[in-house]
C-alpha atoms as one frame of an Amber mdcrd trajectory, in Angstrom:
protein
  42.320 -13.581  55.026  43.529 -12.719  51.493  39.938 -12.229  50.435  39.332
  -9.858  53.365  42.436  -7.799  52.520  41.348  -7.509  48.892  37.863  -6.288
  49.817  39.332  -3.828  52.317  41.619  -2.331  49.666  38.762  -1.967  47.204
  36.613  -0.243  49.828  39.399   2.219  50.610  39.873   2.994  46.923  36.158
   3.758  46.457  36.193   6.001  49.572  39.215   7.964  48.303  37.648   8.455
  44.843  34.430   9.601  46.472  36.278  12.212  48.564  38.173  13.374  45.475
  34.905  13.913  43.629  33.754  16.275  46.381  36.540  18.726  45.681  35.484
  22.358  46.232  35.438  24.564  43.142  34.469  27.813  44.856  30.711  27.466
  44.434  27.939  25.181  45.573  24.375  24.265  44.705  21.497  23.105  46.816
  20.152  19.714  45.978  16.719  19.470  44.368  14.682  21.917  42.345  14.085
  25.643  42.673  12.030  26.739  45.615   8.473  27.968  44.953   8.239  31.668
  44.055  12.017  31.895  44.093  12.609  31.743  40.308  13.344  35.112  38.677
  12.118  33.687  35.334   8.554  33.810  36.605   8.738  37.584  36.414   9.253
  37.657  32.631   6.948  40.164  30.963   5.211  38.836  27.822   4.786  41.400
  25.049   1.073  41.421  24.258   1.084  44.654  22.283  -0.781  43.554  19.184
   0.016  46.810  17.429   3.704  45.907  17.245   4.661  44.102  14.016   7.891
  42.146  13.611   8.823  42.730   9.973  12.262  41.104  10.228  11.366  38.176
   7.952   9.129  39.984   5.475  11.574  39.396   2.590  11.567  35.656   3.263
   7.830  35.502   3.884   7.262  37.300   0.583   9.111  34.435  -1.168   6.988
  31.847   0.622   4.238  31.465   1.693   3.549  34.996   0.458   2.313  38.254
   1.948  -1.166  39.736   1.808  -2.005  43.363   1.221  -1.669  45.507   4.396
  -5.201  46.912   4.083  -6.852  43.550   4.818  -9.168  43.918   7.830  -7.901
  42.394  11.085 -10.785  40.877  12.982 -11.321  41.645  16.645 -13.034  39.345
  19.129 -14.294  37.143  16.290 -16.158  34.226  17.843 -16.059  30.834  16.126
 -17.989  27.799  17.337 -15.717  24.821  16.739 -16.563  21.135  16.925 -13.736
  19.032  18.385 -15.879  15.926  18.882 -14.383  13.110  16.807 -13.757   9.383
  16.957 -10.021   8.793  17.200  -9.379   6.061  14.631  -5.705   5.149  14.940
  -3.586   3.540  12.175  -2.877   0.495  14.369  -6.616  -0.198  14.611  -6.943
  -0.377  10.834  -3.406  -1.745  10.330  -2.833   1.088   7.866   0.112   3.435
   7.472  -1.631   6.706   8.301  -5.020   8.019   9.417  -6.016  11.720   9.540
  -4.978  13.831  12.533  -7.370  16.028  14.587  -6.408  19.302  12.906  -9.310
  21.740  12.601  -9.556  24.626  10.172 -10.598  28.069  11.369 -10.818  29.888
   8.046  -8.457  32.560   9.364  -5.053  33.812   8.244  -2.432  35.146  10.668
  -0.587  38.117   9.092   3.199  37.759   8.970   4.925  39.064  12.103   1.700
  40.126  13.798   0.529  38.889  17.162  -2.839  37.147  17.180  -4.933  36.494
  20.272  -6.952  33.372  20.970  -9.301  33.085  23.916 -10.530  29.721  25.200
 -13.403  29.248  27.653 -12.707  28.005  31.167 -12.214  24.268  31.522 -11.070
  23.653  27.926  -7.851  21.635  27.821  -5.927  19.632  25.220  -5.961  22.181
  22.389  -3.060  23.810  20.582  -2.765  26.408  17.856  -0.833  25.955  14.612
  -0.033  28.873  12.342   0.996  27.731   8.886   0.040  24.710   6.840   3.493
  23.924   5.422   4.862  21.500   7.999   7.680  19.898   5.983  11.007  20.402
   7.755  13.644  21.231   5.132  16.553  21.690   7.555  18.572  18.879   5.981
  17.901  19.934   2.372  20.102  22.058   0.130  19.626  24.198  -1.851  16.504
  25.696  -0.283  13.648  27.360  -2.122  12.044  28.495   1.133  13.064  28.703
   4.784  13.186  25.246   6.369  10.714  25.874   9.227   7.818  28.244   8.632
   5.109  26.765  10.876   4.565  27.726  14.523   2.754  25.674  17.165   1.807
  26.521  20.731  -0.202  24.897  23.473  -3.435  26.684  24.372  -4.837  27.155
  27.852  -8.166  28.459  29.149  -8.188  32.240  28.902  -6.060  34.513  26.722
  -3.320  33.069  24.476  -0.974  34.808  22.028   1.062  33.533  19.080   3.146
  35.187  16.381   4.471  33.645  13.161   7.009  35.756  11.265   5.941  34.187
   7.959   2.191  34.337   8.510  -0.035  31.400   7.755  -3.366  29.661   7.980
  -4.592  29.247  11.557  -5.553  25.798  12.853  -6.628  24.439  16.210  -5.294
  20.959  16.930  -6.879  18.666  19.513  -5.094  15.996  21.509  -8.397  14.632
  22.847 -11.984  14.846  21.691 -14.243  17.417  23.346 -17.899  16.433  23.313
 -19.599  19.835  23.297 -18.842  22.573  20.746 -16.304  25.148  21.935 -16.580
  28.884  21.332 -13.112  30.159  20.444 -12.463  33.881  20.120  -9.861  35.253
  17.687  -8.343  38.693  17.331  -5.752  39.981  14.864  -6.633  37.406  12.190
  -7.890  37.927   8.639 -10.770  36.042   7.032  -9.527  33.686   4.307 -11.690
  33.063   1.190 -12.163  29.355   1.931 -14.778  27.194   0.223 -16.736  24.975
   2.618 -19.000  22.372   1.011 -22.584  22.882   2.112 -21.903  26.397   3.411
 -20.283  28.376   0.596 -22.007  29.358  -2.627 -19.962  28.894  -5.823 -20.477
  32.468  -6.955 -19.643  33.871  -3.522 -16.481  31.801  -3.435 -15.339  32.986
  -6.858 -15.962  36.606  -5.818 -14.145  36.204  -2.472 -11.076  34.793  -4.195
 -10.836  37.848  -6.423 -11.434  40.355  -3.626  -9.119  38.810  -1.002  -5.348
  39.108  -0.943  -4.809  36.262   1.562  -2.183  34.131  -0.251  -3.558  30.691
   0.703  -7.062  29.289   0.978  -8.774  25.965   1.486 -11.313  23.818  -0.330
 -13.082  21.922   2.442 -15.477  18.990   2.467 -16.280  16.196   4.890 -13.511
  13.892   3.697 -10.763  16.053   2.221  -9.277  19.546   2.557  -7.003  21.116
  -0.050  -4.683  23.999   0.904  -3.896  25.844  -2.310  -2.418  29.219  -3.346
  -4.895  31.937  -4.274  -2.915  33.054  -7.337  -3.567  29.716  -9.062  -7.303
  30.187  -8.524  -6.938  33.494 -10.359  -5.218  31.759 -13.265  -7.566  28.763
 -13.268 -10.928  30.063 -11.963 -12.953  27.363 -10.208 -16.621  27.831 -11.034
 -17.929  24.426  -9.904 -16.412  24.033  -6.423 -19.589  22.426  -5.083 -19.641
  19.642  -7.687 -15.887  19.186  -7.367 -15.850  18.748  -3.594 -18.924  16.504
  -3.671 -17.052  14.228  -6.032 -14.008  14.208  -3.748 -16.255  13.126  -0.873
 -17.656  10.324  -3.021 -14.143   9.228  -3.974 -13.064   8.912  -0.352 -16.299
   7.202   0.688 -16.624   4.827  -2.269 -13.131   4.261  -3.652 -11.298   4.158
  -0.331 -13.398   3.558   2.771 -16.162   1.422   1.285 -13.695  -0.489  -0.887
 -11.587  -1.197   2.193 -14.704  -2.399   4.029 -14.821   0.522   6.473 -18.009
   2.021   7.899 -18.739   5.425   9.428 -21.405   4.017  11.766 -19.940   0.825
  13.207 -18.779   0.743  16.825 -16.111  -1.818  15.940 -12.974   0.305  15.813
 -11.203  -2.189  13.554 -13.849  -1.512  10.898 -14.468   2.199  11.517 -13.649
   4.711   8.796 -11.757   7.824   9.939 -13.924  10.709  11.154 -11.475  13.395
  10.112 -10.657  14.698   6.622  -7.469  14.017   4.699  -5.355  17.105   4.102
  -3.492  17.800   0.872  -1.266  20.846   0.403   0.972  22.322  -2.245   4.478
  23.387  -1.239   7.196  25.133  -3.208   9.614  22.434  -1.989   8.258  19.102
  -0.687  10.709  17.386   1.629  10.627  14.221  -0.495  10.365  14.038  -4.268
   7.606  15.510  -6.402   5.068  14.631  -3.712   4.869  12.487  -0.613   2.261
  10.776   1.516   1.644  11.327   5.245  -0.583  13.818   7.015  -0.807  16.119
   5.259  -0.047  14.851   1.764   2.402  17.327   0.226   2.766  17.933  -3.512
   4.890  20.263  -5.613   3.368  23.688  -6.113   2.791  23.727  -9.853  -0.019
  23.958 -12.368  -0.169  20.203 -12.894  -1.027  19.346  -9.293  -3.431  22.250
  -8.940  -5.432  21.341 -12.034  -5.412  17.672 -11.064  -7.038  18.527  -7.739
  -9.518  21.026  -9.185 -10.587  19.528 -12.545 -13.802  17.577 -12.148 -13.571
  15.923 -15.579 -10.223  14.360 -14.705 -11.658  12.847 -11.544 -14.333  11.052
 -13.538 -12.141  10.054 -16.469  -9.493   7.885 -14.798  -6.660  10.381 -15.246
  -6.172  11.587 -11.678  -3.214   9.614 -10.285  -1.374  11.866  -7.848  -4.026
  12.123  -5.134  -5.006   8.458  -5.422  -1.343   7.467  -5.313  -0.444   9.415
  -2.153  -3.611   8.727  -0.155  -3.178   5.135  -1.323   0.212   5.097   0.409
  -1.472   6.180   3.628  -3.978   3.339   3.290  -1.477   0.553   2.581  -1.229
  -2.414   4.958   2.463  -3.410   4.758   2.280  -5.255   8.049  -0.299  -7.644
   6.645  -0.212  -8.143   2.881   1.474  -5.366   0.869   4.886  -6.975   0.583
   8.102  -5.061  -0.009   7.966  -5.225  -3.792   4.515  -3.594  -3.778   5.530
  -0.343  -2.081   4.693   1.724  -5.173   2.092  -0.686  -6.518  -0.649  -1.493
  -4.016  -1.213   2.226  -3.384  -2.166   2.689  -7.051  -4.988   0.161  -6.989
  -7.476   2.785  -5.771  -7.231   4.545  -9.141  -8.760   1.515 -10.822 -11.610
   1.372  -8.346 -12.506   4.989  -9.090 -12.282   4.452 -12.832 -14.427   1.323
 -12.616 -17.096   3.177 -10.616 -17.201   5.878 -13.293 -17.329   3.354 -16.134
 -13.964   4.332 -17.558 -10.406   2.962 -17.689  -7.546   4.163 -15.500  -5.219
   6.174 -17.717  -1.469   6.512 -17.290   1.250   6.364 -19.986   3.193   3.741
 -18.029   0.275   1.300 -18.207   0.447   1.197 -22.016   4.104   0.221 -21.736
   4.079  -2.092 -18.728   0.821  -4.044 -19.103   1.984  -5.719 -22.347   5.218
  -6.675 -20.565   3.252  -8.166 -17.674   1.011 -10.080 -20.054   4.047 -11.440
 -21.898   5.696 -12.436 -18.614   2.634 -14.381 -17.475   2.028 -15.919 -20.904
   5.450 -17.588 -21.077   4.413 -20.272 -18.653   2.002 -20.794 -15.820   4.544
 -23.132 -14.264   6.499 -22.031 -11.162   9.996 -21.077 -12.166  12.591 -20.576
  -9.450  14.735 -18.655 -11.908  11.976 -16.048 -12.252  10.588 -13.935  -9.436
   7.738 -11.464  -9.741   9.405  -9.201  -7.183  12.540  -8.823  -9.310  10.603
  -6.533 -11.642  11.470  -3.010 -10.567   8.632  -1.224 -12.346   5.660  -0.612
 -10.056   3.203  -0.486 -12.969   4.325  -3.935 -14.133   3.120  -5.348 -10.820
  -0.317  -3.744 -10.947  -1.710  -6.066 -13.618  -2.367  -9.248 -11.580  -4.387
  -7.290  -9.026  -6.458  -5.562 -11.694  -7.063  -8.926 -13.389  -8.392 -10.309
 -10.107 -10.695  -7.293  -9.686 -11.931  -7.268 -13.262 -12.456 -11.026 -13.660
 -13.389 -12.134 -10.144 -14.839  -8.949  -8.639 -13.678  -5.659  -7.142 -14.909
  -6.782  -3.732 -11.836  -9.017  -3.583 -10.018  -5.930  -2.268 -12.700  -5.394
   0.379 -12.330  -8.983   1.521  -8.533  -8.641   1.657  -8.573  -5.446   3.737
 -11.170  -6.722   6.192  -9.303  -9.994   6.633  -6.074  -8.069   7.263  -7.713
  -6.008  10.010  -9.107  -9.053  11.808  -6.181 -11.463  11.362  -4.806 -12.987
  14.558  -1.291 -11.748  13.905   0.826  -9.564  11.680   2.678 -11.168   8.778
   6.277 -11.957   9.653   7.886 -11.657   6.213   7.163 -11.292   2.503   6.433
 -15.002   2.106   3.778 -14.620   4.774   2.307 -11.621   2.957   2.253 -13.335
  -0.439   0.541 -16.366   1.058  -1.956 -14.051   2.762  -2.965 -12.434  -0.543
  -3.217 -15.831  -2.269  -5.319 -17.301   0.510  -7.677 -14.332   0.877  -8.264
 -13.869  -2.834  -8.896 -17.628  -3.119 -11.301 -17.528  -0.183 -13.143 -14.607
  -1.778 -13.424 -16.321  -5.176 -13.973 -19.775  -3.618 -11.396 -21.007  -6.108
  -7.825 -22.191  -5.697  -5.887 -19.437  -7.487  -2.429 -20.978  -7.217  -2.147
 -21.397 -10.991  -2.823 -17.682 -11.417  -0.131 -16.757  -8.890   2.249 -19.245
 -10.505   1.745 -17.584 -13.881   3.380 -14.459 -12.424   5.878 -16.457 -10.361
   4.605 -14.956  -7.134   6.127 -17.474  -4.719   3.695 -19.462  -2.573   4.558
 -21.810   0.255   3.689 -25.504  -0.021   1.777 -25.240   3.246  -0.451 -22.495
   1.836  -0.985 -24.392  -1.417  -2.131 -27.521   0.385  -4.417 -25.548   2.675
  -6.287 -23.811  -0.155  -6.371 -26.772  -2.550  -8.116 -28.756   0.161 -10.835
 -26.122   0.465 -11.655 -24.971  -3.060 -11.740 -26.267  -6.636  -9.008 -25.114
  -8.970  -9.303 -22.027 -11.167 -10.507 -23.111 -14.598  -9.798 -20.088 -16.831
  -6.573 -18.300 -17.755  -7.467 -14.935 -16.269  -3.788 -13.944 -16.382  -4.266
 -13.341 -20.131  -6.919 -10.648 -19.578  -5.971  -7.172 -20.820  -7.715  -4.407
 -18.815  -6.860  -1.795 -21.439  -8.631  -3.588 -24.294 -11.026  -5.578 -22.071
 -10.107  -8.764 -23.970  -8.749 -12.214 -23.088  -8.876 -14.152 -19.867 -11.458
 -16.712 -21.013  -9.405 -19.666 -22.275  -9.621 -22.870 -20.242  -6.754 -24.020
 -18.048  -5.629 -27.506 -19.105  -2.761 -29.699 -17.905   0.408 -29.710 -19.985
   2.471 -32.791 -20.786   5.995 -33.032 -22.134   8.412 -35.870 -22.861  12.170
 -35.982 -23.189  11.768 -37.917 -26.430   8.895 -37.971 -28.954   8.447 -39.025
 -32.533   6.672 -36.100 -34.122   5.008 -38.061 -36.912   3.849 -40.952 -34.744
   1.575 -40.326 -31.828   1.902 -37.543 -29.251   2.516 -36.974 -25.568  -1.094
 -35.839 -25.096  -2.306 -39.170 -26.465  -1.295 -40.862 -23.200  -3.885 -38.782
 -21.339  -6.857 -38.832 -23.740  -8.548 -41.930 -22.295  -8.239 -43.916 -25.528
  -6.067 -47.034 -25.951  -6.184 -46.524 -29.721  -3.806 -43.566 -29.480  -0.280
 -43.601 -28.113   3.054 -41.892 -27.540   6.264 -43.109 -29.147   9.834 -42.126
 -28.332  12.029 -40.647 -31.062  13.597 -42.953 -33.632  14.135 -40.571 -36.562
  16.434 -38.824 -36.713  18.592 -41.135 -34.665  18.263 -40.214 -30.974  21.147
 -38.476 -29.268  22.079 -38.523 -25.596  19.198 -36.240 -24.672  16.501 -38.268
 -26.435  17.644 -41.803 -25.573  16.429 -43.774 -22.588  15.713 -43.268 -19.789
  12.610 -41.489 -21.072  11.037 -38.793 -18.922   7.375 -37.789 -19.116   6.418
 -34.620 -17.194   2.896 -33.719 -16.132   1.931 -30.243 -14.963  -1.620 -30.670
 -13.705  -2.063 -26.903 -13.068  -3.483 -27.757  -9.660  -2.768 -30.088  -6.774
  -3.898 -33.582  -7.714  -4.424 -36.280  -5.092  -3.429 -39.797  -6.076  -2.999
 -43.131  -4.343  -1.247 -44.586  -7.348  -1.021 -44.637 -11.143  -2.017 -46.922
 -14.029   0.010 -47.612 -17.196  -1.293 -49.208 -20.413   1.281 -50.186 -23.079
   0.519 -49.787 -26.752  -1.274 -52.643 -28.520   0.931 -54.800 -30.816   4.204
 -53.224 -29.747   5.776 -55.753 -27.448   9.309 -54.704 -28.346   8.593 -51.162
 -27.222   6.706 -51.892 -24.004   8.154 -50.124 -20.920   9.371 -52.270 -18.066
  10.944 -50.668 -14.963   9.265 -47.323 -14.387   9.624 -44.751 -11.588   7.184
 -42.038 -10.472   8.210 -38.740  -8.868   6.290 -35.764  -7.508   7.275 -32.119
  -7.009   5.751 -28.948  -5.531   7.756 -26.583  -7.736   8.849 -28.502 -10.858
  12.430 -28.336  -9.573  12.742 -30.587  -6.538  11.362 -34.077  -7.234  10.810
 -36.951  -4.807  10.613 -40.639  -5.773   7.226 -42.008  -4.641   7.127 -45.410
  -6.290   8.606 -47.949  -8.720   6.670 -50.425 -10.831   7.405 -53.114 -13.414
   4.858 -52.659 -16.189   3.530 -55.992 -17.513   4.584 -57.031 -20.994   1.001
 -56.891 -22.226  -1.477 -54.459 -23.739  -3.365 -54.302 -20.446  -3.235 -51.797
 -17.567  -0.637 -52.208 -14.847  -1.425 -50.413 -11.608   0.950 -49.264  -8.931
   0.113 -48.045  -5.423   2.201 -45.346  -3.816   3.623 -46.118  -0.402   1.969
 -42.900   0.800  -0.920 -41.099  -0.925   0.308 -38.083  -2.870  -1.008 -34.556
  -3.424   1.072 -32.684  -5.942   0.843 -30.488  -8.980   3.832 -31.959 -10.817
   4.232 -35.663 -11.560   7.112 -37.235 -13.455   7.301 -40.720 -14.973  10.748
 -42.107 -15.811  10.937 -45.210 -18.026  14.243 -46.876 -17.138  14.183 -49.820
 -19.558  11.972 -51.866 -21.888  11.069 -55.553 -22.161  13.187 -55.833 -25.297
  16.748 -54.711 -25.818  15.589 -51.948 -28.173  16.058 -48.255 -27.596  12.437
 -47.225 -28.110   9.379 -47.053 -25.903   5.677 -46.579 -26.432   2.713 -46.072
 -24.104  -0.985 -45.834 -24.766  -2.344 -44.486 -21.456  -1.259 -42.995 -18.101
  -3.876 -42.235 -15.469  -4.182 -41.510 -11.764  -5.752 -43.804  -9.168  -7.706
 -41.788  -6.593
């Protein structure tokens, strides 16, 4: 009964609140949407008077993007056959950051504040018009060098369409879907821009058009890349070889990006298909991020440096063009697969080296001359994993370039191709940076058919034990110290990789640590006796072996020195480690008091890079020990 009363009270409360919410406020609305043909907004009259010019933002447009001379001829009913048939290669298919968008150039300029008309044939859907190339939104930036939003976009429909941009700008047609057959688009109110189109425009005609036109922006167009650049810089730096320049840019994209990444323009496999559409690069008086930024389009600071970098053919072939390679490289990165967090400003720069290599030159940048020696010194200190050192702790992006270039130069530039293709076909994305580092190690090793763990250890690029064991079981170990190769001088990287041996105590003038591993019983190691050992050089004696690769062993053999009974080791322990920090005891043996081998068998077979022998005591009561030979039993 109490439960019933409680529910009854709750129900009454809800009913009262509901009635209160229906309080009359003196007006009411019908439920649902407006009735058909009953909306006064449908009677709005659109101003289609193309003779009317809105000059309200002329002062701002004059600042940027610039105004043309009023006497430029406005075209009327200009027909343009446009091809919107493209293969839509999405970033997720290639596991890259960015792929080009379906934005199509018209070669027309919309005058500031003037209405332009665009007519589409019947049945054409999925197109939109964009007036203005400068798409960076600067609304959150202060101080401003230009207005924050100067680009206008509008959906297009079959029939007559109008658009007005108060700043003026280059006219583009964007496609949301591919259209198989060419489309005839008709434009009115636009001005012809002096664009260069590779394969269509003559160099001399282009140079003349630039001088005669007053359209403030023009394009250099080829199959793979389109530059949007200010006309006034062409007047200051006349471009007389546009054909050769844009041909080289096409080669760069084909050879140094797509081909190097293992992409093809003809394959039907969308995970291996190169983008159909061109990259776009523009100059802006105020990029939204930094001096330049990646994305589509790539945006760079409007200055002489960027302009001449884009338009100087000699620089393209001489390894000095970094900006374009850097930003398009960002678009092509695969952070979900292998480009780990510390490589954000590194892996994008690798394309520069591919281009330089193709042209038989060396990539040039002042930072390389400073950072490559630091990288070489870092790697030269030790090829032993060091948990106190981490490759990713180095903040300089150029420091981190060297190991990749050493792989390319010493093992082959196709290592990058193998890496990219493997990333696109991998079963899953990498979960973290350890995953990504292992991925690079494994794929470069697979490409070279060598276990490259010693190379990665030289830079202290952390590898998992699981990955090490996997690769060491498939390929022989790297045999040369390629981490000493200097790409600037083209020297080094040829010395053999050999194991290193150390001991906690050694007598410098009697034998050596290496003598225990030379296969001869006539040579030996002796612990320190002069000067008198201190706490660090007394027993127990530790002998460390860095084999520079994973070594499989079922046990070990020990041979004491001939005629040194008082110094013969007795109780001896063996340890293994994956990282030279964490050691595990794998066996204990009592070495016979004789100048003959004593063998020990591990409880479980071992596969490790680091082995440690600890001599606990000797057969005599002395404080010295001596051994002739240590070897592995396989």
